[in-house]
XYZ file of C-alpha atoms in Angstrom:
765
model
C 0.725 -56.167 14.693
C 4.326 -54.659 14.858
C 5.180 -51.671 17.119
C 5.320 -47.884 16.331
C 8.582 -46.447 14.666
C 8.426 -43.568 17.214
C 9.882 -44.726 20.545
C 7.937 -43.706 23.667
C 10.719 -41.607 24.960
C 10.475 -39.311 21.875
C 6.853 -39.147 22.428
C 7.431 -37.937 25.821
C 9.674 -35.245 24.587
C 7.872 -34.218 21.438
C 4.331 -33.240 23.019
C 5.599 -30.895 25.756
C 8.099 -29.426 23.349
C 5.547 -28.662 20.667
C 3.275 -27.143 23.497
C 6.119 -24.856 24.785
C 7.059 -23.786 21.215
C 3.288 -22.770 20.747
C 3.630 -20.799 24.064
C 6.845 -19.168 22.999
C 5.547 -18.205 19.382
C 2.543 -16.546 21.199
C 4.429 -14.587 23.524
C 6.833 -13.503 20.686
C 3.664 -12.213 18.573
C 2.415 -10.351 21.870
C 5.971 -8.766 22.070
C 5.773 -7.579 18.594
C 2.249 -6.165 19.013
C 3.499 -4.164 21.949
C 6.063 -2.482 20.003
C 3.171 -0.290 18.540
C 3.231 2.332 21.275
C -0.032 3.936 22.579
C 1.794 7.288 22.953
C 1.795 10.259 21.012
C 5.416 10.882 19.879
C 6.976 9.148 16.687
C 8.100 6.067 18.618
C 5.072 4.202 17.394
C 7.455 3.706 14.231
C 10.231 2.365 16.242
C 11.408 -1.018 15.449
C 13.345 -2.646 12.456
C 12.875 -0.871 9.248
C 12.010 -2.969 5.979
C 9.201 -5.121 5.077
C 6.292 -5.296 7.607
C 8.710 -3.075 10.022
C 7.393 -0.013 11.578
C 9.379 2.560 9.683
C 7.862 2.239 5.955
C 4.762 3.908 5.389
C 2.768 1.818 2.776
C 0.089 4.416 2.190
C 0.691 8.131 2.697
C 1.026 9.346 6.291
C -2.370 10.673 7.481
C -2.308 14.411 8.491
C -2.166 14.459 12.122
C -0.098 11.269 12.459
C 1.445 13.172 15.614
C -1.855 14.540 16.731
C -1.456 14.071 20.531
C -5.233 14.167 21.187
C -6.073 11.354 18.853
C -3.502 8.860 20.407
C -4.678 9.846 23.991
C -8.254 9.496 23.102
C -7.459 6.060 21.627
C -5.617 4.946 24.885
C -8.618 6.346 26.884
C -11.192 4.325 24.957
C -9.031 1.262 24.897
C -8.781 1.375 28.859
C -12.503 1.807 29.177
C -13.185 -1.205 27.031
C -10.455 -3.225 28.804
C -11.910 -2.292 32.231
C -15.501 -3.025 31.235
C -14.503 -6.612 29.762
C -12.299 -7.489 32.724
C -14.957 -6.550 35.294
C -17.601 -8.429 33.491
C -15.375 -11.630 33.129
C -14.567 -11.589 36.891
C -18.238 -11.072 37.824
C -19.137 -14.027 35.402
C -16.278 -16.101 36.686
C -17.511 -15.549 40.314
C -20.848 -17.375 39.510
C -19.196 -19.841 37.225
C -16.735 -20.641 40.155
C -19.618 -21.407 42.556
C -21.170 -23.938 39.801
C -18.011 -25.642 39.149
C -17.227 -26.352 42.796
C -20.941 -27.687 43.105
C -20.943 -29.717 40.013
C -17.447 -31.217 41.147
C -19.005 -32.377 44.412
C -21.935 -33.843 42.279
C -19.511 -35.825 40.236
C -17.534 -37.119 43.092
C -20.907 -38.256 44.900
C -22.313 -39.796 41.770
C -19.420 -41.762 40.691
C -18.318 -42.705 44.108
C -21.594 -44.311 44.932
C -21.552 -46.649 41.796
C -19.840 -49.228 44.272
C -21.063 -47.804 47.445
C -17.816 -45.661 47.912
C -15.898 -48.849 48.047
C -12.036 -48.858 48.116
C -11.573 -52.294 46.985
C -10.478 -53.357 43.527
C -13.137 -54.396 40.782
C -13.297 -56.395 37.733
C -12.801 -54.372 34.505
C -15.994 -53.829 32.475
C -14.218 -54.633 29.259
C -12.351 -57.665 30.531
C -13.788 -59.696 33.319
C -10.279 -61.440 33.882
C -8.444 -58.258 35.000
C -8.885 -56.305 38.059
C -9.086 -52.521 37.967
C -8.892 -49.685 40.250
C -11.821 -48.964 42.653
C -14.787 -46.707 41.343
C -13.852 -44.299 44.259
C -10.571 -43.614 42.537
C -12.440 -42.873 39.202
C -14.685 -40.400 41.194
C -11.551 -38.553 42.765
C -9.773 -38.389 39.527
C -12.696 -37.506 37.363
C -13.480 -34.513 39.704
C -9.977 -33.391 39.665
C -9.780 -33.491 35.760
C -13.121 -31.705 35.597
C -11.592 -28.993 37.633
C -8.500 -28.827 35.479
C -10.671 -28.638 32.399
C -12.787 -25.727 33.730
C -9.836 -23.727 34.995
C -7.759 -24.143 31.713
C -11.021 -23.088 29.701
C -11.594 -20.091 31.963
C -7.839 -19.134 31.779
C -8.031 -19.510 27.742
C -11.027 -17.008 27.508
C -9.492 -14.666 29.911
C -6.112 -14.463 28.035
C -7.804 -14.052 24.637
C -9.867 -11.214 26.062
C -6.800 -9.546 27.485
C -4.878 -9.795 24.111
C -7.774 -8.490 22.146
C -8.359 -5.457 24.350
C -4.567 -4.697 24.247
C -4.421 -4.772 20.620
C -7.615 -3.058 19.432
C -6.446 0.585 19.826
C -3.011 -0.429 18.371
C -4.571 -1.783 15.381
C -6.576 1.563 14.945
C -3.138 3.474 15.214
C -1.458 1.312 12.679
C -4.426 1.909 10.303
C -3.053 5.464 9.956
C -0.092 4.008 8.095
C -2.121 1.685 5.851
C -4.328 -1.285 5.914
C -1.497 -3.864 5.629
C 0.049 -2.479 9.037
C -3.436 -2.648 10.854
C -4.023 -6.182 9.355
C -0.751 -7.415 10.795
C -1.329 -5.996 14.120
C -4.885 -7.501 14.359
C -3.675 -10.902 12.893
C -0.805 -11.258 15.157
C -2.968 -10.487 18.193
C -5.420 -13.304 17.127
C -2.460 -15.740 16.742
C -1.422 -15.011 20.352
C -4.751 -16.368 21.483
C -4.815 -19.154 18.993
C -1.376 -20.406 19.980
C -1.735 -19.766 23.670
C -4.906 -21.709 23.755
C -3.879 -24.774 21.528
C -0.521 -25.168 23.490
C -2.309 -24.643 26.987
C -4.818 -27.345 26.113
C -2.311 -29.767 24.963
C 0.086 -29.382 27.800
C -2.398 -29.601 30.611
C -3.977 -32.750 29.218
C -0.472 -34.297 28.900
C 0.705 -33.353 32.381
C -2.673 -34.631 33.805
C -2.303 -38.057 31.925
C 1.163 -38.485 33.120
C 0.357 -37.581 36.983
C -2.893 -39.888 36.792
C -0.516 -42.633 35.494
C 1.630 -42.678 38.474
C -1.371 -43.907 40.511
C -3.218 -45.875 37.788
C -0.145 -47.879 36.524
C -1.281 -50.465 33.945
C -4.807 -49.685 34.323
C -5.228 -47.611 31.316
C -9.007 -47.875 30.939
C -9.439 -46.447 34.318
C -6.978 -43.647 33.606
C -8.632 -42.364 30.506
C -12.167 -42.779 31.711
C -11.100 -40.213 34.539
C -9.497 -38.114 32.006
C -12.911 -37.561 30.310
C -13.678 -34.984 33.222
C -11.320 -32.696 31.512
C -13.590 -32.303 28.393
C -16.573 -31.934 30.589
C -14.948 -29.010 32.519
C -13.873 -27.379 29.327
C -17.326 -27.473 27.777
C -19.277 -26.559 30.850
C -17.088 -23.442 31.375
C -17.533 -22.675 27.391
C -21.349 -22.850 27.722
C -21.454 -20.014 30.543
C -18.885 -18.158 28.513
C -20.712 -18.354 25.306
C -24.227 -17.915 26.642
C -23.332 -14.981 29.080
C -20.901 -13.171 26.670
C -23.353 -13.569 23.698
C -26.416 -12.087 25.781
C -23.941 -9.363 26.890
C -22.752 -8.404 23.401
C -26.031 -8.680 21.461
C -28.059 -6.585 24.019
C -25.629 -3.726 23.612
C -25.262 -4.210 19.941
C -29.175 -4.275 19.296
C -29.690 -1.426 21.627
C -26.938 0.727 19.950
C -28.093 -0.049 16.425
C -31.771 0.402 16.917
C -31.666 3.799 18.499
C -28.443 5.099 17.100
C -28.773 4.077 13.408
C -32.571 3.687 12.856
C -33.919 6.419 15.154
C -31.367 9.028 15.421
C -29.409 8.386 12.084
C -26.081 8.601 13.589
C -23.237 6.307 12.389
C -22.092 2.932 14.104
C -19.795 3.519 17.049
C -20.543 7.213 17.271
C -19.166 8.573 20.732
C -22.668 10.069 21.343
C -24.448 6.745 21.690
C -24.481 5.794 25.373
C -24.316 1.866 24.307
C -21.320 2.128 22.258
C -18.691 1.043 25.064
C -20.940 -1.639 26.091
C -20.882 -2.817 22.309
C -17.316 -2.871 22.096
C -16.956 -4.718 25.316
C -19.327 -7.222 24.231
C -17.290 -8.141 21.236
C -14.283 -9.265 23.364
C -16.331 -11.012 26.155
C -18.649 -12.993 23.568
C -16.689 -13.334 20.470
C -13.314 -13.666 21.906
C -13.693 -15.066 25.456
C -16.605 -17.276 24.618
C -15.208 -18.582 21.232
C -11.961 -19.459 23.091
C -13.614 -21.620 25.802
C -15.793 -23.096 23.156
C -12.996 -24.369 20.759
C -10.997 -25.469 23.846
C -13.945 -27.666 24.858
C -14.176 -29.119 21.497
C -10.521 -29.997 21.476
C -10.572 -31.447 24.977
C -13.586 -33.435 24.218
C -12.503 -34.978 20.810
C -9.019 -35.786 22.505
C -10.959 -37.580 25.485
C -13.267 -39.404 23.229
C -10.326 -40.831 21.181
C -8.349 -41.756 24.341
C -11.319 -43.464 26.019
C -11.905 -45.566 22.813
C -8.291 -46.267 22.244
C -7.772 -47.331 26.050
C -10.005 -50.542 25.441
C -8.500 -51.136 21.870
C -5.154 -52.981 21.163
C -3.373 -49.642 22.178
C -4.455 -49.765 25.732
C -4.577 -53.583 25.949
C -0.969 -53.888 24.978
C 0.155 -50.669 26.630
C 1.666 -48.870 23.364
C 2.214 -45.496 24.918
C 3.024 -43.759 21.565
C 0.029 -45.174 19.643
C -2.265 -44.513 22.567
C -1.171 -40.723 22.459
C -1.603 -40.398 18.716
C -4.460 -37.895 19.294
C -2.138 -35.599 21.247
C 0.869 -36.008 18.636
C -1.594 -34.861 15.933
C -2.442 -31.917 17.924
C 1.455 -31.288 18.592
C 2.216 -31.227 14.982
C -0.749 -29.050 14.327
C 0.885 -26.462 16.452
C 4.156 -26.584 14.213
C 2.023 -26.474 11.063
C -0.090 -23.417 12.208
C 3.237 -21.640 13.338
C 4.446 -21.964 9.735
C 1.210 -20.938 8.322
C 1.011 -17.965 10.431
C 4.299 -16.582 8.861
C 2.668 -16.556 5.608
C 0.269 -13.985 6.671
C 2.700 -11.864 8.747
C 6.176 -12.298 7.057
C 6.261 -13.913 3.754
C 3.665 -11.936 1.906
C 2.613 -8.040 2.310
C -0.878 -6.857 2.106
C -1.041 -3.599 0.330
C -4.689 -3.084 -0.594
C -8.067 -3.749 0.909
C -9.123 -6.253 -1.669
C -6.100 -8.399 -0.584
C -7.305 -9.122 3.114
C -9.892 -11.690 2.666
C -7.753 -13.826 0.096
C -4.887 -13.519 2.849
C -7.228 -15.055 5.503
C -8.500 -17.887 3.029
C -4.923 -18.640 1.972
C -4.356 -19.271 5.939
C -7.029 -22.164 5.884
C -5.751 -23.748 2.737
C -2.074 -23.593 3.528
C -2.660 -24.985 7.054
C -5.013 -27.732 5.831
C -2.535 -28.791 3.037
C 0.504 -28.702 5.354
C -1.378 -30.681 8.031
C -2.347 -33.323 5.698
C 1.381 -33.986 4.971
C 1.808 -33.764 8.992
C -0.879 -36.380 9.687
C 0.542 -38.814 7.157
C 4.002 -38.678 8.730
C 2.692 -38.925 12.212
C 0.298 -41.835 11.195
C 3.238 -43.632 9.754
C 5.683 -43.186 12.691
C 3.322 -43.174 15.523
C 1.096 -46.011 14.862
C 1.921 -49.870 14.284
C 1.186 -51.130 10.699
C -1.992 -52.810 11.845
C -3.960 -52.917 15.263
C -7.358 -53.327 16.372
C -10.009 -50.870 17.518
C -12.926 -51.611 20.065
C -16.177 -51.663 18.065
C -19.308 -52.330 20.266
C -17.886 -55.235 22.053
C -15.970 -56.588 19.213
C -12.381 -55.667 18.130
C -12.027 -54.356 14.527
C -8.640 -54.780 12.555
C -7.303 -51.377 11.255
C -4.340 -50.323 9.209
C -2.393 -47.126 9.989
C -3.276 -45.847 6.480
C -6.942 -46.105 7.187
C -6.521 -44.036 10.399
C -4.637 -41.513 8.346
C -7.799 -41.243 5.961
C -10.027 -40.776 9.085
C -8.127 -37.776 10.267
C -7.587 -36.238 6.811
C -11.423 -36.716 5.890
C -12.242 -34.597 9.008
C -9.495 -31.901 8.222
C -10.867 -31.445 4.592
C -14.582 -31.630 5.577
C -13.733 -28.625 7.934
C -12.067 -26.760 5.123
C -15.238 -27.460 2.864
C -17.542 -26.295 5.738
C -15.355 -23.154 6.156
C -15.622 -22.321 2.524
C -19.312 -23.127 1.976
C -19.801 -20.760 5.205
C -17.885 -18.055 3.513
C -19.830 -18.295 0.105
C -23.052 -17.894 2.034
C -21.933 -15.063 4.426
C -19.534 -12.783 2.378
C -20.704 -9.949 0.541
C -18.458 -10.887 -2.370
C -20.787 -13.498 -3.537
C -24.360 -13.503 -4.874
C -26.283 -15.100 -1.885
C -25.393 -12.074 0.440
C -25.870 -9.507 -2.687
C -29.337 -10.960 -3.099
C -30.233 -10.380 0.423
C -29.032 -6.847 0.102
C -31.010 -6.363 -2.880
C -34.244 -7.568 -1.278
C -33.898 -4.588 1.175
C -35.402 -2.357 -1.723
C -38.724 -3.535 -0.684
C -38.193 -3.216 3.030
C -37.241 -5.174 6.130
C -39.864 -7.848 5.595
C -38.401 -9.289 2.468
C -34.882 -9.009 3.818
C -35.916 -11.290 6.537
C -37.410 -13.665 4.260
C -34.493 -13.965 1.949
C -32.210 -14.196 4.948
C -33.971 -16.961 6.509
C -34.037 -18.961 3.202
C -30.262 -18.294 2.787
C -29.590 -19.887 6.347
C -31.711 -22.887 5.641
C -29.914 -23.548 2.197
C -26.546 -22.993 3.873
C -27.164 -26.176 5.846
C -27.242 -28.581 2.804
C -23.230 -28.783 1.861
C -22.051 -28.916 5.491
C -24.254 -31.698 6.381
C -23.260 -33.586 3.391
C -19.534 -33.002 4.303
C -20.320 -34.089 7.962
C -22.254 -37.368 6.818
C -19.566 -38.405 4.248
C -16.621 -37.799 6.992
C -18.761 -39.882 9.567
C -19.384 -42.846 6.906
C -15.824 -42.887 5.796
C -14.294 -42.573 9.465
C -16.570 -45.108 10.902
C -16.165 -47.814 8.142
C -12.406 -47.695 8.657
C -12.015 -47.433 12.356
C -15.305 -47.422 14.018
C -15.940 -44.867 16.688
C -12.231 -44.056 17.167
C -12.059 -42.981 13.704
C -15.023 -40.445 14.185
C -13.282 -39.032 17.223
C -10.055 -38.567 15.299
C -11.854 -37.094 12.403
C -13.100 -34.451 14.871
C -9.482 -34.091 16.059
C -8.477 -33.572 12.268
C -10.867 -31.001 11.957
C -9.575 -29.187 15.062
C -5.815 -29.944 14.333
C -5.335 -26.474 13.024
C -7.301 -24.823 15.826
C -4.382 -22.395 16.360
C -4.804 -20.818 12.895
C -8.722 -21.116 13.010
C -8.700 -19.267 16.391
C -6.184 -16.585 15.029
C -8.638 -15.798 11.991
C -11.536 -15.815 14.195
C -10.109 -13.483 16.857
C -8.969 -11.136 14.239
C -12.556 -10.195 13.595
C -13.518 -8.759 16.816
C -10.242 -6.886 17.078
C -10.776 -5.350 13.823
C -14.339 -4.481 14.764
C -13.080 -2.743 18.038
C -10.355 -0.886 16.006
C -13.175 0.505 13.868
C -14.968 1.653 16.896
C -12.083 3.392 18.538
C -11.344 5.145 15.170
C -14.855 6.404 15.011
C -15.086 7.522 18.838
C -11.521 9.194 18.666
C -12.732 11.389 15.728
C -10.251 10.013 13.206
C -10.530 10.824 9.515
C -13.062 8.839 7.524
C -9.949 7.369 5.430
C -9.094 5.481 8.513
C -12.601 4.461 9.121
C -12.868 3.066 5.682
C -9.596 0.831 6.251
C -10.935 -0.557 9.606
C -14.422 -1.274 7.875
C -12.667 -3.181 5.409
C -10.683 -5.323 8.043
C -13.960 -5.653 9.967
C -16.010 -6.906 6.859
C -13.274 -9.570 6.149
C -13.589 -10.213 10.040
C -17.118 -10.724 9.816
C -16.858 -13.515 7.283
C -13.895 -15.078 9.029
C -15.876 -15.252 12.189
C -18.743 -16.972 10.526
C -16.105 -19.596 9.040
C -14.819 -20.020 12.588
C -18.421 -20.851 13.668
C -18.758 -23.239 10.872
C -15.623 -24.960 12.113
C -16.990 -24.968 15.531
C -20.424 -26.452 14.692
C -18.793 -29.092 12.397
C -16.385 -30.226 14.699
C -19.038 -30.379 17.579
C -21.129 -32.739 15.388
C -18.273 -35.180 15.079
C -17.264 -34.881 18.717
C -20.627 -35.441 20.277
C -21.097 -38.489 17.955
C -17.684 -39.800 19.043
C -18.681 -39.133 22.803
C -21.883 -40.745 22.124
C -20.070 -43.816 20.685
C -18.030 -43.664 23.891
C -20.893 -43.587 26.040
C -22.731 -46.215 24.479
C -19.744 -48.414 24.904
C -19.180 -47.433 28.568
C -22.755 -47.949 29.598
C -22.787 -51.497 27.961
C -25.572 -50.899 25.452
C -25.088 -53.279 22.695
C -27.597 -51.642 20.241
C -29.613 -48.276 19.980
C -32.896 -49.412 18.651
C -34.889 -46.496 17.516
C -38.156 -48.682 17.305
C -38.169 -49.484 21.121
C -40.385 -46.646 22.862
C -37.790 -46.073 25.490
C -35.380 -44.840 22.719
C -37.880 -43.080 20.519
C -39.356 -40.920 23.308
C -35.686 -39.891 23.943
C -35.171 -39.231 20.291
C -38.117 -36.976 19.976
C -37.554 -34.969 23.197
C -33.825 -34.750 22.411
C -34.656 -33.062 18.965
C -36.749 -30.533 20.757
C -34.096 -29.535 23.175
C -32.219 -27.126 20.827
C -35.427 -25.302 19.985
C -36.223 -24.772 23.704
C -32.516 -23.630 24.371
C -32.668 -21.340 21.255
C -35.935 -19.822 22.575
C -34.387 -19.021 26.114
C -31.310 -17.301 24.675
C -33.229 -15.387 22.120
C -35.650 -14.346 24.668
C -32.779 -13.289 26.937
C -31.152 -11.066 24.191
C -34.564 -9.624 23.472
C -35.352 -8.554 26.953
C -31.934 -7.254 27.726
C -32.005 -5.304 24.553
C -35.299 -3.825 25.351
C -33.704 -2.391 28.545
C -30.775 -1.098 26.677
C -33.024 0.573 23.982
C -35.125 2.398 26.633
C -31.991 3.513 28.420
C -30.313 4.832 25.217
C -33.632 6.605 24.431
C -33.812 8.026 27.937
C -30.328 9.507 27.733
C -30.848 10.974 24.312
C -34.053 12.697 25.495
C -32.946 13.784 29.017
C -29.301 14.810 28.635
C -29.117 18.269 27.033
C -26.448 18.701 24.227
C -25.802 14.951 23.837
C -26.939 14.987 20.115
C -24.880 18.185 19.450
C -21.878 16.498 20.978
C -21.308 19.027 23.682
C -22.230 16.654 26.528
C -21.036 13.239 27.373
C -23.348 10.242 27.545
C -23.407 7.782 30.598
C -21.704 4.801 29.300
C -21.401 2.991 32.579
C -25.239 2.587 33.051
C -25.436 0.737 29.659
C -22.289 -1.454 30.716
C -24.176 -2.276 33.914
C -27.537 -3.238 32.159
C -25.562 -5.625 29.775
C -23.528 -7.151 32.839
C -26.665 -7.758 34.981
C -28.874 -9.038 32.266
C -26.312 -11.602 30.997
C -25.238 -13.012 34.407
C -28.919 -13.448 35.395
C -30.160 -14.719 32.058
C -27.091 -17.444 31.537
C -28.349 -19.560 34.359
C -31.571 -20.928 32.969
C -30.206 -22.109 29.329
C -27.147 -23.364 31.589
C -29.315 -25.311 33.875
C -31.297 -26.836 30.949
C -28.222 -28.322 29.526
C -26.480 -29.427 32.606
C -29.341 -31.064 34.141
C -31.167 -32.827 31.064
C -28.726 -35.659 30.874
C -28.786 -36.151 35.015
C -32.682 -36.086 35.004
C -32.952 -38.519 31.986
C -30.312 -40.767 33.165
C -31.680 -41.041 36.751
C -35.283 -41.545 35.858
C -35.339 -43.090 32.458
C -32.075 -44.800 32.199
C -29.256 -45.092 29.600
C -31.431 -46.121 26.479
C -33.595 -43.136 26.724
C -30.654 -41.103 27.377
C -28.954 -42.509 24.075
C -32.087 -41.333 22.200
C -32.009 -37.876 23.819
C -28.241 -37.488 22.630
C -28.976 -38.599 18.994
C -32.015 -36.314 18.780
C -30.154 -33.375 20.051
C -27.127 -33.756 17.844
C -29.140 -34.218 14.711
C -31.532 -31.086 15.272
C -28.882 -29.194 16.981
C -26.338 -29.045 14.162
C -29.134 -28.002 11.541
C -30.291 -25.159 13.571
C -26.848 -23.970 14.589
C -25.559 -23.721 11.044
C -28.726 -22.036 9.736
C -28.719 -19.499 12.766
C -25.143 -18.365 12.419
C -25.181 -18.054 8.695
C -28.381 -16.224 8.559
C -27.168 -13.700 10.824
C -23.795 -13.286 9.090
C -25.396 -12.788 5.832
C -27.674 -10.165 7.271
C -24.738 -8.371 8.862
C -22.808 -8.535 5.827
C -25.790 -7.287 3.617
C -25.867 -4.341 5.714
C -21.999 -3.622 5.393
C -22.417 -4.252 1.489
C -24.875 -1.329 1.352
C -22.793 0.691 3.691
C -19.426 0.316 1.944
C -21.095 1.204 -1.497
C -18.087 -0.613 -3.382
C -20.026 -1.620 -6.449
C -22.624 0.143 -8.654
C -25.407 -2.227 -7.329
C -24.306 -1.558 -3.740
C -24.555 2.324 -4.452
C -28.124 2.104 -5.877
C -29.181 0.668 -2.469
C -27.341 3.096 -0.219
C -26.318 5.681 1.194
C -26.381 5.314 4.885
C -29.480 6.347 6.174
C -31.571 5.413 3.281
C -34.844 3.203 3.559
C -32.835 0.361 2.034
C -29.964 0.784 4.594
C -32.664 1.065 7.559
C -34.186 -2.354 6.173
C -30.647 -3.856 6.372
C -29.951 -2.608 9.756
C -33.250 -4.168 10.982
C -32.126 -7.448 9.411
C -28.672 -7.196 11.080
C -30.308 -6.656 14.568
C -32.614 -9.735 14.115
C -29.560 -11.752 13.160
C -27.475 -10.537 16.095
C -28.711 -13.023 18.617
C -28.926 -15.724 15.936
C -25.338 -15.461 14.917
C -23.576 -14.596 18.190
C -25.837 -16.194 20.903
C -28.053 -18.982 19.913
C -26.276 -20.511 17.044
C -22.686 -20.680 18.442
C -24.108 -21.896 22.013
C -25.975 -24.791 20.285
C -22.698 -26.610 19.528
C -21.884 -26.541 23.099
C -25.313 -28.120 23.921
C -24.810 -31.021 21.870
C -21.167 -31.617 23.014
C -21.698 -31.063 26.599
C -24.717 -33.275 27.069
C -22.806 -36.240 25.296
C -19.634 -35.634 27.510
C -21.707 -35.201 30.542
C -23.485 -38.441 29.818
C -20.155 -40.268 29.329
C -18.690 -39.148 32.617
C -21.788 -40.249 34.454
C -22.205 -43.420 32.453
C -21.120 -45.932 35.271
C -23.782 -44.307 37.704
C -26.570 -44.305 35.069
C -25.820 -47.899 33.955
C -25.898 -49.090 37.613
C -28.480 -46.858 39.272
C -30.294 -45.364 36.372
C -33.817 -45.750 34.955
C -35.794 -45.619 38.304
C -39.182 -44.931 36.622
C -39.014 -48.294 34.604
C -37.909 -50.367 37.592
C -41.010 -49.287 39.655
């Protein structure tokens, strides 16, 4: 077997040091963003001169760079957006906090009752000859790790929202000096969120493992079983963040677009539109806070799935600490790789023109993947024994360290492929979106048909990529291989999140420029940043969905091992009924979230119309709209409407496990995974394509685009209708579905001992 080259002490130093470096780098980026002052004097150009400093003007200075009113207006708007986002998140977290405490009690009661709240030691499930800690200990520690995961997830989302609302107006002001300056400000702000989230997730998990070890000692299988609560906490908070934030942002967006653009013919983000502040707040609570919690959940779960399987493999049985923490070491190296990659965008190269924005963001993905491949090779060589055994459904499978390297690498590269395919189908630089834009010539109906077809077609290659990575990783290292493949896909999470958060920040910057009455040249620059951000947001969702598929399969494997199911036979009726019901769940969930957006948007449209009709001087710009009422409509709707979809996801595994038992539950998990991934990819790509088809017509950058425009033409109106239909698909249903498939799997894993002991009541009658 042999031992790992890296000593245990080095592992104990490496992981926290990498996490601290990540946090320090995030704070340094925040400091650089804060040097852009929200005040009117020329102090906005303080700082070191030279490339990417603040003294050189890449493009001619706009007239009015010292215009006092514009800067004050930007600061006011930023303040309004920040206040709206903060108050919404506090309201949401109040409700989510109550749920978290209630569910923690449930975890304790269910897991404690497995052995009748006994405090005596029990025989280990994986090895009858050994004695393990009591079930009551697992109940207590699972509850603690659930709360830890939930709190870390909420903090991740909140910090992301704070930096985004801090940076949006600063990006607008930098756009006066040129597109390069604005890009760097937006990207740095995204990096703050990416690195804080990756480093916090890693650090909290590492500290939790070390604290739990004080009690568990040599019982590593018990320790890592208790740690799975961390993933459950992360994902359950992400579900409410994604669904609540998604309903909020899309209710405002649809309301603002339908009345503003289609009925009143005013531009996007026009200050006369009453829903405009709510729309900009929504970008932060849905796309930033929701996405942050979502990817944190994926990261936590893939780590937990890998650790659970490793604890009953040779790593755990022989107490090889470094090899056991291989998933955490991969994530630590990922932070260092992403740090280097970020410097390519902000320091090594300079963006001078609009057309360089999208390639710069794509390079981030390529560079981080290439560097990470080298990083994983080194980690696999020094942190793993040359050969070892991995638990494989009751048997131990012999694995070499190079095979595990290939498992992680295949996940990493599958992520890149999914990212690029998503980009091809959602960026207006390529023919699929241009065809959708062209179909607007004959009205909204053909636009919708083309958009749906594009979404369905965009599923093909990602599914093949996921299928190949599952086959390769399972062949080499069973379920542990799949868990580390998911971790590979998420190893560059800091860069992925930086690119993803950049989109909403740019979107907000454009909105602020429009509302502050800045010149159309500035708006063109922010629009260019925003269009690139739209595509990168779609790439981010592709990563999230792809990793969710691998994560939930790994969790499914861990659940099957934990519940002591030898095989899942589709031909038995118990399993098949679960399979068919599980495949239906994503549709039920999507129906709930789509309907919620629709009913909230209906109220928003009525309110915006009412204001336009009853406030004299609103269209002329002499009266101010009532923004607060629209913010309140979005807040109330999202808080009320996020509860039923959340309850569906959280209660399904409990009901199925208790009433029908673990076999049926395994069918439900497999069914929801298979259908959920397809719907999620097609929904988010359809929505992204419609959005960028509209932007393609608005920008009028090519001869073809100009023949479809200008803004306000019938063609453009058809594109806006497509965009509004796509809004709930790409920002509410699609991204929330990946949480559905992960969350049901991790919840089943946490409650597996209870279901195995007391489940299947209906079949026992």
